[in-house]
C-alpha cells in the first residue's frame, strides 16, 4: 500500500512521526490546555550539567576560550561619557567542533540517538545547526540528513546559506536542498518517516540542555579572570535556544547577571517570501525568527518547545544589518580575529550597551561563529549589491530593509534599539489567547503563562485587561 | 547526447509540490512557484544528462529526479570587494 504523501496527509501524521523519531512522549508533561511541566521535562532527560560537559568533551565541544576585547573596550570608552564604557568580553564559541555554539546543541541529541540505536540523525535547518548535527553525527558513527532551505525560484542561494550547506557535506552529511517555503517541515516529516532516523530538532530538551554548559562555563571563566560575576550577558536571539540554555546554565552556576537578547532588525521582510529570501543579509539571529519565537515558542517541529526565552530575558535590543557589518570589520582590525557576521550580532548589541554601563562593569558577548567564503560580511554585502540593494556609509537608522544597508561612519552611530519588554509580553499573551480564551484558562494555565513571561499572577491579571 | 556513467556524483532536481499543492500559509509570491528539491548522489545506472534518473545519496537513500548537474561543486567566495568596508578600523571610528 502506498502512503498518501500530500501536504495535508503528511501534516496529519505529524504527532505519530514525531513520537517515533524521538522516543519522547510530551503528553505526560501536560498540565492544562496551555500549561505543561517545563522543569520536569528538562530534568527527565536525565543529564546533569556534569554529564553534559563530559559527553561534550568526547566530541570536541565546549571549554571554549574567553577573551577580553581591550582595544574595542578602549574605543568604546573614547566615545562614551566620562566613567562609562564597560569591559567587553567575548566567548569564542567558534572554537567548537563545527564552528559555533550549535555544536553544544547537537551533541546530546547525537549521544542519545546513538544510545537508543537510531541509525542516523535528521535536522531541518538553514543554519549553523546543520553543520553541528553533521559534525556530531560523524563522530558518533551515525548517518546524517540535513533538510535546508537554500534557493529562490530562480535557483539562487545567498552565499551564507550555500556555505552552510557545503560545511554539512564536508562532514559527510546528505543535504536536501529546498526552495523557499514553510514546507521544509513537511519534507522533514516525510524523510523521518522514510528513514526512521532520530529527529535532532533544535527545540528538544536535549538541545537546550546542551547549551547550559555555555552559561556555566562563561560564569566560571569571568569569575576566574576578574574575580567577580558579569553584570550583563548579551545573547544573539533567533529561536531562543541560545538564550534559554545559556541563562539556565548561568543560573545553575549561581550567576544572576542581566540576560539580554539581541537580534538583527529585519522588519518589513517576509520570511516565507520568494522575493524577500535573497534580500536578507542575515540568515539567523534576526527578528524574523526572534520576535515570533519569543512571543510564542510553540511553533516548532516538536509539540512543546524547550527554548522559552521570555522566561529568562531581561531586555531585548535590536541592531541594524549595517551596524553588525561595521562591528565585524572592526573586530578584525582592532582585535585581530575574524569571525562570522551573524555571531557578531550580540557583539554589536554589547558595543551599544557598554556605552551606558560603568567602566568597572562587565559585559559578556556569549558567542562567536566561524567565518569563511560565503559566511563573511564582504560576501554578504557584495551579494546584496548584486540583488540591487544599496550599500553605503552613513546613519544606519536611515536604512530600509530589502532596499539599503547603511554602514555607520563611526562607532558612536552604533546605538541599537531597546525593545519594550512589556509589549513583547502582551504580544505573548495575545498569542496565548488565540489558543484558548483567557476566561477559560485554568489555575495551572495562568501560572504557566505568567512564568513563561517572567512575571507573577498579579501582573497577569492587570495585563489581561489590556488585550 | 552526453552519456553519464553509473557511479558518477550528480545532482538531481524534483518538484515536490506544484503551486496548487503548496501549504495554505504560503505568501502570494511564493505560491506562484513550485516547491523544488535538489539532492546529490551517485548515479545508479548509466544515463543521459537531463534524463529522469535515480541516485544513491550519502545516507544511502534511493531518490529519483531529473539530472541537472554532473559533479556539482561550490563557487561561493568572499565576493567582489566592497570598498565601504576598507577604511573601517583605521582610526576614523571615534
Ligand atoms: C551563530 C548563531 N548565533 C545565534 C543563533 C541564534 O540561536 P537561537 O535560534 O537559539 O536563538 C544561531 C542560530 O540560529 C546561530 O547560528
Coordinates of C-alpha atoms and ligand atoms in Angstrom, one line a residue:
Chain A
X1 CA 0.0 0.0 0.0
X2 CA 1.4 3.4 -0.8
X3 CA 1.0 6.2 1.7
X4 CA -0.7 9.5 0.9
X5 CA 2.2 12.0 0.7
X6 CA 0.2 15.1 0.0
X7 CA 0.9 18.1 2.2
X8 CA -2.3 17.7 4.2
X9 CA -1.9 14.0 4.7
X10 CA 1.7 14.2 6.0
X11 CA 0.9 17.0 8.3
X12 CA -2.0 15.0 9.7
X13 CA 0.5 12.2 10.6
X14 CA 2.8 14.7 12.4
X15 CA 2.3 13.5 16.0
X16 CA 2.9 9.9 15.2
X17 CA 6.0 10.6 13.2
X18 CA 7.4 12.9 15.9
X19 CA 6.9 10.4 18.6
X20 CA 8.7 7.5 16.9
X21 CA 11.5 9.8 15.7
X22 CA 12.5 10.9 19.3
X23 CA 11.1 8.3 21.6
X24 CA 9.8 11.1 23.7
X25 CA 6.2 11.4 24.9
X26 CA 5.3 15.0 25.6
X27 CA 1.7 14.1 26.7
X28 CA 3.0 13.1 30.2
X29 CA 4.0 16.7 30.9
X30 CA 0.6 18.2 30.1
X31 CA -1.0 20.2 32.9
X32 CA -3.7 22.1 31.1
X33 CA -4.7 23.5 27.7
X34 CA -1.6 25.7 27.8
X35 CA 0.3 24.5 30.7
X36 CA 2.9 21.8 30.9
X37 CA 5.6 20.9 33.4
X38 CA 8.6 22.5 31.8
X39 CA 11.1 21.9 34.6
X40 CA 10.1 18.2 34.8
X41 CA 10.5 17.8 31.1
X42 CA 14.0 19.3 31.3
X43 CA 15.1 17.2 34.2
X44 CA 13.6 14.0 32.8
X45 CA 16.3 13.9 30.1
X46 CA 18.4 12.6 33.0
X47 CA 21.6 14.5 32.3
X48 CA 23.3 16.6 35.0
X49 CA 25.5 19.5 34.0
X50 CA 28.5 17.3 34.7
X51 CA 27.1 14.6 32.4
X52 CA 26.6 17.2 29.6
X53 CA 30.2 18.5 30.0
X54 CA 31.6 15.0 29.9
X55 CA 29.6 14.0 26.8
X56 CA 30.5 17.1 25.0
X57 CA 34.2 16.7 25.8
X58 CA 34.1 13.4 23.9
X59 CA 33.2 15.2 20.6
X60 CA 35.2 18.4 20.7
X61 CA 32.5 20.6 22.2
X62 CA 32.8 23.1 25.0
X63 CA 35.7 24.6 27.0
X64 CA 36.0 27.4 24.5
X65 CA 38.2 30.4 25.3
X66 CA 37.0 33.7 26.9
X67 CA 38.8 36.8 25.6
X68 CA 38.8 40.4 26.9
X69 CA 38.4 42.8 24.0
X70 CA 40.7 45.5 25.3
X71 CA 41.0 47.6 22.2
X72 CA 37.3 47.6 21.4
X73 CA 36.6 48.5 25.1
X74 CA 39.0 51.4 24.8
X75 CA 37.4 52.6 21.5
X76 CA 34.0 52.5 23.2
X77 CA 35.3 54.5 26.2
X78 CA 36.6 57.2 23.9
X79 CA 33.1 57.8 22.6
X80 CA 31.3 57.4 26.0
X81 CA 30.6 59.9 28.8
X82 CA 33.4 60.0 31.4
X83 CA 33.4 56.9 33.6
X84 CA 31.3 54.9 31.1
X85 CA 32.3 52.0 28.9
X86 CA 32.1 48.5 30.4
X87 CA 34.8 45.9 29.9
X88 CA 33.7 43.8 26.9
X89 CA 34.5 40.0 26.9
X90 CA 33.7 37.5 24.2
X91 CA 33.3 33.8 24.5
X92 CA 34.9 32.3 21.4
X93 CA 32.3 29.6 20.5
X94 CA 33.8 29.4 17.0
X95 CA 36.3 27.0 18.7
X96 CA 33.6 24.2 18.9
X97 CA 33.9 21.3 16.5
X98 CA 31.6 22.7 13.8
X99 CA 32.5 26.4 14.3
X100 CA 29.6 27.6 16.5
X101 CA 27.7 27.1 19.8
X102 CA 25.3 24.9 17.8
X103 CA 27.7 22.0 18.4
X104 CA 26.6 22.1 22.0
X105 CA 23.0 22.0 20.9
X106 CA 23.6 18.9 18.7
X107 CA 25.9 17.0 20.9
X108 CA 23.4 15.5 23.3
X109 CA 20.9 14.5 20.6
X110 CA 23.7 12.7 18.8
X111 CA 24.7 10.9 22.0
X112 CA 21.1 9.9 22.8
X113 CA 20.4 8.8 19.2
X114 CA 23.4 6.5 19.3
X115 CA 22.5 5.1 22.7
X116 CA 18.9 4.4 21.6
X117 CA 20.1 2.6 18.5
X118 CA 19.0 5.0 15.8
X119 CA 21.0 4.7 12.6
X120 CA 21.0 8.4 11.8
X121 CA 20.1 11.9 12.6
X122 CA 17.9 14.4 10.7
X123 CA 17.6 18.1 11.2
X124 CA 15.7 20.8 9.4
X125 CA 17.8 24.0 9.4
X126 CA 19.4 26.5 7.2
X127 CA 21.9 27.4 9.7
X128 CA 25.0 26.5 11.7
X129 CA 22.9 23.8 13.3
X130 CA 23.1 21.6 10.2
X131 CA 26.9 21.7 10.4
X132 CA 26.8 20.9 14.1
X133 CA 24.5 17.9 13.7
X134 CA 26.6 16.7 10.8
X135 CA 29.8 17.0 12.8
X136 CA 28.4 15.3 15.8
X137 CA 26.9 12.5 13.7
X138 CA 30.2 11.9 12.0
X139 CA 31.9 11.5 15.4
X140 CA 29.2 9.2 16.8
X141 CA 29.2 6.9 13.7
X142 CA 25.7 8.0 12.6
X143 CA 24.3 8.9 9.2
X144 CA 23.0 12.4 8.8
X145 CA 20.5 14.2 6.7
X146 CA 20.1 18.0 6.7
X147 CA 17.0 19.5 5.2
X148 CA 17.8 23.0 4.2
X149 CA 16.0 25.9 2.6
X150 CA 18.6 27.1 0.0
X151 CA 17.4 28.8 -3.1
X152 CA 14.7 31.0 -4.5
X153 CA 12.6 30.3 -7.6
X154 CA 15.5 31.4 -9.8
X155 CA 17.7 28.8 -8.2
X156 CA 19.8 31.4 -6.4
X157 CA 21.1 30.9 -2.9
X158 CA 22.6 33.5 -0.8
X159 CA 26.3 33.0 0.0
X160 CA 26.0 32.3 3.7
X161 CA 23.4 29.6 3.2
X162 CA 25.4 28.0 0.4
X163 CA 28.4 27.8 2.6
X164 CA 26.5 26.3 5.5
X165 CA 25.3 23.5 3.1
X166 CA 28.8 22.9 2.0
X167 CA 30.0 22.5 5.5
X168 CA 27.3 19.9 6.2
X169 CA 28.6 17.9 3.1
X170 CA 32.2 18.3 4.3
X171 CA 31.2 16.3 7.4
X172 CA 29.7 13.6 5.2
X173 CA 26.0 14.6 5.5
X174 CA 23.3 14.3 2.9
X175 CA 21.9 17.8 2.3
X176 CA 18.4 18.0 0.9
X177 CA 18.2 21.5 -0.7
X178 CA 14.8 23.1 -1.0
X179 CA 13.3 26.2 -2.5
X180 CA 11.7 28.9 -0.3
X181 CA 8.8 28.0 1.9
X182 CA 7.5 26.6 5.2
X183 CA 7.0 23.2 3.6
X184 CA 10.5 22.4 4.8
X185 CA 8.7 20.9 7.8
X186 CA 6.5 18.7 5.5
X187 CA 9.6 17.3 3.8
X188 CA 11.3 16.8 7.2
X189 CA 8.4 14.7 8.3
X190 CA 8.4 12.7 5.1
X191 CA 12.2 12.0 5.4
X192 CA 11.8 11.0 9.1
X193 CA 9.1 8.6 8.1
X194 CA 11.1 7.1 5.2
X195 CA 14.4 6.6 7.1
X196 CA 13.4 6.0 10.8
X197 CA 16.2 8.4 11.8
X198 CA 16.3 10.4 15.0
X199 CA 14.7 13.9 14.8
X200 CA 17.6 16.1 16.1
X201 CA 15.2 19.0 16.5
X202 CA 16.7 22.3 17.7
X203 CA 13.9 22.6 20.3
X204 CA 14.1 19.3 22.3
X205 CA 15.2 19.3 26.0
X206 CA 18.4 17.6 24.7
X207 CA 19.2 20.6 22.5
X208 CA 18.7 23.2 25.2
X209 CA 20.4 21.1 28.0
X210 CA 23.4 21.1 25.7
X211 CA 23.7 24.9 25.8
X212 CA 23.5 25.0 29.6
X213 CA 27.2 24.2 29.7
X214 CA 27.9 27.5 27.9
X215 CA 26.3 29.6 30.6
X216 CA 28.1 27.7 33.4
X217 CA 31.5 28.0 31.6
X218 CA 31.2 31.7 30.9
X219 CA 30.3 32.3 34.6
X220 CA 33.3 30.5 35.9
X221 CA 35.7 32.0 33.3
X222 CA 34.6 35.5 34.2
X223 CA 35.0 34.8 37.9
X224 CA 38.5 33.5 37.5
X225 CA 39.6 36.3 35.1
X226 CA 38.1 39.2 37.0
X227 CA 37.2 37.9 40.5
X228 CA 33.6 38.8 40.1
X229 CA 30.4 38.0 38.2
X230 CA 29.5 39.6 34.9
X231 CA 26.9 42.4 35.0
X232 CA 25.3 41.6 31.7
X233 CA 25.4 38.8 29.1
X234 CA 24.4 39.7 25.5
X235 CA 22.9 36.8 23.5
X236 CA 22.1 36.6 19.8
X237 CA 18.5 35.6 19.6
X238 CA 16.5 33.8 16.9
X239 CA 14.6 30.7 18.0
X240 CA 15.6 31.4 21.6
X241 CA 17.5 28.3 22.5
X242 CA 20.8 30.1 22.7
X243 CA 19.4 32.4 25.3
X244 CA 17.4 29.8 27.2
X245 CA 20.2 27.3 27.5
X246 CA 22.8 29.9 28.4
X247 CA 20.6 31.6 31.0
X248 CA 19.8 28.2 32.6
X249 CA 23.5 27.4 32.8
X250 CA 24.3 30.8 34.4
X251 CA 21.6 30.2 37.0
X252 CA 22.9 26.7 37.7
X253 CA 26.3 28.4 38.4
X254 CA 24.6 31.0 40.7
X255 CA 25.1 33.9 38.3
X256 CA 22.3 36.5 38.1
X257 CA 23.7 38.9 35.5
X258 CA 21.2 40.6 33.3
X259 CA 20.3 38.4 30.3
X260 CA 19.9 40.5 27.2
X261 CA 18.7 39.3 23.8
X262 CA 19.9 40.8 20.6
X263 CA 18.6 40.4 17.1
X264 CA 19.2 42.0 13.7
X265 CA 16.2 44.1 12.8
X266 CA 14.8 42.6 9.6
X267 CA 11.3 44.2 9.9
X268 CA 9.5 44.6 6.7
X269 CA 10.9 41.4 5.1
X270 CA 8.7 38.3 5.0
X271 CA 10.4 35.1 6.0
X272 CA 8.5 32.8 3.6
X273 CA 8.6 35.2 0.6
X274 CA 10.4 34.0 -2.5
X275 CA 11.2 37.7 -3.4
X276 CA 12.5 38.7 0.0
X277 CA 14.5 35.5 0.6
X278 CA 17.7 36.8 -1.1
X279 CA 17.2 40.4 0.1
X280 CA 18.2 39.5 3.7
X281 CA 21.8 39.7 4.6
X282 CA 21.3 37.7 7.7
X283 CA 20.1 34.1 7.8
X284 CA 19.7 33.9 11.6
X285 CA 19.8 35.9 14.7
X286 CA 17.2 38.2 13.2
X287 CA 13.8 39.5 14.1
X288 CA 12.1 37.2 11.5
X289 CA 12.6 34.4 14.0
X290 CA 13.4 36.3 17.2
X291 CA 10.1 38.1 17.7
X292 CA 7.7 35.3 16.8
X293 CA 9.6 32.7 18.8
X294 CA 10.0 34.9 21.9
X295 CA 6.3 35.8 21.9
X296 CA 5.1 32.2 21.1
X297 CA 7.7 29.5 21.4
X298 CA 5.4 26.6 20.5
X299 CA 5.7 27.0 16.7
X300 CA 8.4 24.4 16.0
X301 CA 8.8 20.8 14.9
X302 CA 8.2 19.4 18.4
X303 CA 5.0 19.5 20.5
X304 CA 6.5 21.6 23.3
X305 CA 9.5 23.9 22.8
X306 CA 12.2 23.6 25.3
X307 CA 13.5 27.0 24.2
X308 CA 11.4 29.5 26.1
X309 CA 13.4 32.7 26.1
X310 CA 11.0 35.1 27.7
X311 CA 11.3 33.1 30.9
X312 CA 14.9 34.4 31.2
X313 CA 15.1 37.6 29.2
X314 CA 15.6 41.0 31.0
X315 CA 16.0 43.1 27.9
X316 CA 15.9 42.8 24.1
X317 CA 18.0 45.0 21.8
X318 CA 17.7 45.3 18.0
X319 CA 20.6 46.2 15.8
X320 CA 20.8 47.1 12.1
X321 CA 22.5 44.9 9.4
X322 CA 24.9 47.7 8.6
X323 CA 25.9 48.1 12.3
X324 CA 26.8 44.4 12.6
X325 CA 28.9 44.5 9.4
X326 CA 30.7 47.5 10.8
X327 CA 31.5 45.8 14.1
X328 CA 32.5 42.6 12.3
X329 CA 35.1 44.6 10.3
X330 CA 36.2 46.5 13.5
X331 CA 36.7 43.2 15.4
X332 CA 39.2 42.1 12.7
X333 CA 41.0 45.3 12.6
X334 CA 41.2 46.1 16.3
X335 CA 41.2 42.7 17.9
X336 CA 42.9 40.6 15.2
X337 CA 40.2 38.0 15.0
X338 CA 37.9 37.3 12.1
X339 CA 34.5 35.9 13.0
X340 CA 31.2 35.4 11.1
X341 CA 28.8 38.3 11.0
X342 CA 25.7 36.5 12.4
X343 CA 27.6 35.6 15.5
X344 CA 28.6 39.2 15.9
X345 CA 25.1 40.4 16.4
X346 CA 25.4 40.2 20.1
X347 CA 28.9 41.9 19.9
X348 CA 27.1 44.8 18.2
X349 CA 24.5 44.9 20.9
X350 CA 27.3 44.9 23.5
X351 CA 29.1 47.8 22.0
X352 CA 25.8 49.8 22.2
X353 CA 25.1 48.8 25.8
X354 CA 28.7 49.1 27.1
X355 CA 28.5 52.8 26.5
X356 CA 25.7 53.1 29.0
X357 CA 27.5 51.0 31.6
X358 CA 30.2 52.0 34.1
X359 CA 33.8 51.2 33.4
X360 CA 34.0 48.8 36.3
X361 CA 31.2 46.7 34.9
X362 CA 31.5 43.7 32.7
X363 CA 29.5 42.7 29.7
X364 CA 29.9 39.3 28.1
X365 CA 29.3 38.6 24.5
X366 CA 28.3 35.0 24.8
X367 CA 29.4 33.6 21.4
X368 CA 31.3 33.9 18.1
X369 CA 30.8 31.8 15.0
X370 CA 33.3 30.7 12.3
X371 CA 33.9 32.7 9.1
X372 CA 35.0 31.9 5.6
X373 CA 33.9 32.2 2.0
X374 CA 30.2 33.0 1.8
X375 CA 30.0 33.4 5.6
X376 CA 31.6 36.8 5.6
X377 CA 30.4 40.4 5.7
X378 CA 32.1 41.1 2.4
X379 CA 30.4 38.2 0.7
X380 CA 27.0 39.3 2.1
X381 CA 27.4 42.9 1.1
X382 CA 28.7 42.1 -2.4
X383 CA 25.7 39.7 -2.9
X384 CA 23.3 42.3 -1.6
X385 CA 24.6 44.8 -4.1
X386 CA 24.1 42.2 -6.9
X387 CA 20.5 41.9 -5.7
X388 CA 20.0 45.6 -6.2
X389 CA 20.4 46.7 -2.6
X390 CA 22.1 50.0 -2.0
X391 CA 25.2 49.8 0.3
X392 CA 26.7 53.0 1.6
X393 CA 28.3 54.6 4.7
X394 CA 26.0 56.9 6.7
X395 CA 23.5 56.8 9.5
X396 CA 22.3 53.2 9.9
X397 CA 18.9 54.4 11.2
X398 CA 18.1 55.6 7.7
X399 CA 18.4 52.1 6.2
X400 CA 15.3 50.3 4.8
X401 CA 15.4 46.6 4.9
X402 CA 15.4 45.0 1.5
X403 CA 16.4 48.3 -0.1
X404 CA 19.5 49.6 1.6
X405 CA 22.2 48.7 4.1
X406 CA 23.9 51.7 5.7
X407 CA 27.2 51.0 7.4
X408 CA 28.0 53.5 10.2
X409 CA 30.6 56.2 9.6
X410 CA 31.8 56.0 13.2
X411 CA 31.4 54.0 16.4
X412 CA 29.0 56.4 18.0
X413 CA 26.4 55.5 15.4
X414 CA 26.2 52.0 16.9
X415 CA 23.2 52.6 19.0
X416 CA 20.8 49.6 18.9
X417 CA 17.2 49.9 19.8
X418 CA 15.8 48.6 23.1
X419 CA 12.5 46.9 22.6
X420 CA 9.6 47.4 25.0
X421 CA 9.6 44.2 27.1
X422 CA 6.1 44.9 28.3
X423 CA 4.9 45.0 24.7
X424 CA 6.5 41.7 24.0
X425 CA 4.9 40.1 27.0
X426 CA 1.5 41.4 25.9
X427 CA 2.0 40.0 22.5
X428 CA 2.8 36.6 24.1
X429 CA -0.5 36.9 26.0
X430 CA -2.3 37.7 22.7
X431 CA -0.8 34.6 21.1
X432 CA -1.8 32.5 24.1
X433 CA -5.3 33.9 23.9
X434 CA -5.5 32.7 20.3
X435 CA -5.0 29.2 21.6
X436 CA -7.7 29.5 24.3
X437 CA -9.7 32.5 25.6
X438 CA -8.2 33.7 28.9
X439 CA -11.5 33.2 30.6
X440 CA -11.1 29.5 30.0
X441 CA -7.6 29.3 31.5
X442 CA -7.2 27.0 34.5
X443 CA -5.1 28.0 37.5
X444 CA -2.3 25.8 36.1
X445 CA -2.5 27.7 32.7
X446 CA -2.4 31.0 34.4
X447 CA 0.6 30.1 36.5
X448 CA 2.4 28.7 33.4
X449 CA 1.7 31.7 31.3
X450 CA 3.0 34.1 34.0
X451 CA 6.2 32.1 34.4
X452 CA 6.6 31.9 30.7
X453 CA 6.9 35.7 30.6
X454 CA 8.9 36.0 33.8
X455 CA 6.0 37.6 35.7
X456 CA 3.6 36.9 38.6
X457 CA -0.1 36.4 38.8
X458 CA -0.8 39.9 39.9
X459 CA 0.9 41.2 36.7
X460 CA -1.0 38.7 34.6
X461 CA -4.4 39.9 35.9
X462 CA -3.5 43.5 35.1
X463 CA -2.1 42.7 31.7
X464 CA -5.0 40.6 30.6
X465 CA -7.2 43.7 30.9
X466 CA -5.2 45.2 28.1
X467 CA -5.7 42.5 25.5
Chain B
X1 CA 23.8 13.5 -26.1
X2 CA 26.1 13.3 -23.0
X3 CA 26.2 9.8 -21.6
X4 CA 26.9 9.8 -17.8
X5 CA 28.4 6.7 -16.3
X6 CA 26.8 4.9 -13.3
X7 CA 28.6 5.9 -10.1
X8 CA 29.1 9.5 -11.1
X9 CA 28.4 12.1 -8.4
X10 CA 25.4 14.1 -9.8
X11 CA 22.7 16.5 -8.6
X12 CA 19.1 15.8 -9.3
X13 CA 16.1 18.1 -9.1
X14 CA 12.5 17.2 -8.3
X15 CA 9.2 19.1 -7.9
X16 CA 7.8 18.1 -4.6
X17 CA 4.6 20.3 -4.7
X18 CA 3.1 22.2 -7.6
X19 CA 1.9 25.7 -6.9
X20 CA -1.7 24.3 -6.3
X21 CA -0.4 21.8 -3.7
X22 CA 1.5 24.3 -1.6
X23 CA 0.9 24.9 2.1
X24 CA -2.1 27.2 2.9
X25 CA 0.0 29.8 4.8
X26 CA 2.5 30.4 1.9
X27 CA 2.6 34.1 0.9
X28 CA 1.3 35.2 -2.6
X29 CA 4.7 35.5 -4.4
X30 CA 5.9 32.1 -3.2
X31 CA 2.6 30.5 -4.1
X32 CA 3.2 31.2 -7.8
X33 CA 6.2 28.9 -7.7
X34 CA 6.5 25.1 -7.3
X35 CA 8.3 23.6 -4.3
X36 CA 11.6 22.2 -5.5
X37 CA 14.1 19.8 -4.0
X38 CA 17.7 19.2 -5.1
X39 CA 20.0 16.5 -3.8
X40 CA 23.3 15.0 -4.8
X41 CA 24.2 11.3 -5.0
X42 CA 25.9 8.6 -7.0
X43 CA 24.1 7.8 -10.3
X44 CA 22.6 4.3 -10.1
X45 CA 22.7 3.4 -13.8
X46 CA 24.3 4.9 -17.0
X47 CA 22.0 7.7 -18.2
X48 CA 21.8 10.7 -20.5
X49 CA 22.3 14.2 -19.0
X50 CA 18.9 15.8 -18.3
X51 CA 17.1 12.4 -18.0
X52 CA 15.0 11.1 -15.1
X53 CA 17.4 9.1 -13.0
X54 CA 17.9 7.5 -9.6
X55 CA 20.8 8.4 -7.3
X56 CA 22.1 6.8 -4.1
X57 CA 22.5 9.6 -1.6
X58 CA 25.1 9.9 1.2
X59 CA 22.6 8.5 3.7
X60 CA 22.0 5.5 1.4
X61 CA 18.6 6.6 0.2
X62 CA 17.5 6.0 -3.4
X63 CA 16.0 9.2 -4.8
X64 CA 14.8 9.9 -8.3
X65 CA 14.6 13.1 -10.2
X66 CA 16.0 15.0 -13.3
X67 CA 19.8 15.0 -13.6
X68 CA 20.7 18.7 -13.6
X69 CA 24.4 18.9 -12.7
X70 CA 27.3 16.4 -13.2
X71 CA 29.8 16.6 -10.4
X72 CA 28.2 19.6 -8.6
X73 CA 30.7 21.9 -6.9
X74 CA 30.7 25.2 -4.9
X75 CA 31.7 28.6 -6.3
X76 CA 30.8 30.9 -3.4
X77 CA 33.6 33.2 -2.4
X78 CA 34.3 36.3 -0.4
X79 CA 32.6 38.4 -3.1
X80 CA 33.7 41.4 -5.1
X81 CA 35.5 44.0 -2.9
X82 CA 33.1 46.2 -1.0
X83 CA 35.2 49.4 -0.7
X84 CA 33.0 50.8 2.0
X85 CA 34.5 48.3 4.5
X86 CA 38.1 49.1 3.8
X87 CA 38.5 52.3 5.9
X88 CA 36.8 50.9 9.0
X89 CA 39.2 50.4 11.9
X90 CA 41.9 52.7 10.6
X91 CA 41.2 55.4 13.2
X92 CA 38.1 57.2 11.9
X93 CA 35.7 55.5 14.2
X94 CA 35.9 57.9 17.1
Ligands
LIG1 C1 25.8 31.7 15.4 C2 24.4 31.7 15.9 N1 24.1 32.6 16.9 C3 22.9 32.6 17.4 C4 21.9 31.9 16.9 C5 20.5 32.0 17.5 O1 20.2 31.0 18.3 P1 18.7 30.6 18.7 O2 18.0 30.2 17.4 O3 18.8 29.5 19.6 O4 18.1 31.9 19.3 C6 22.1 31.0 15.8 C7 21.1 30.1 15.3 O5 20.2 30.3 14.6 C8 23.5 30.9 15.3 O6 23.8 30.0 14.4

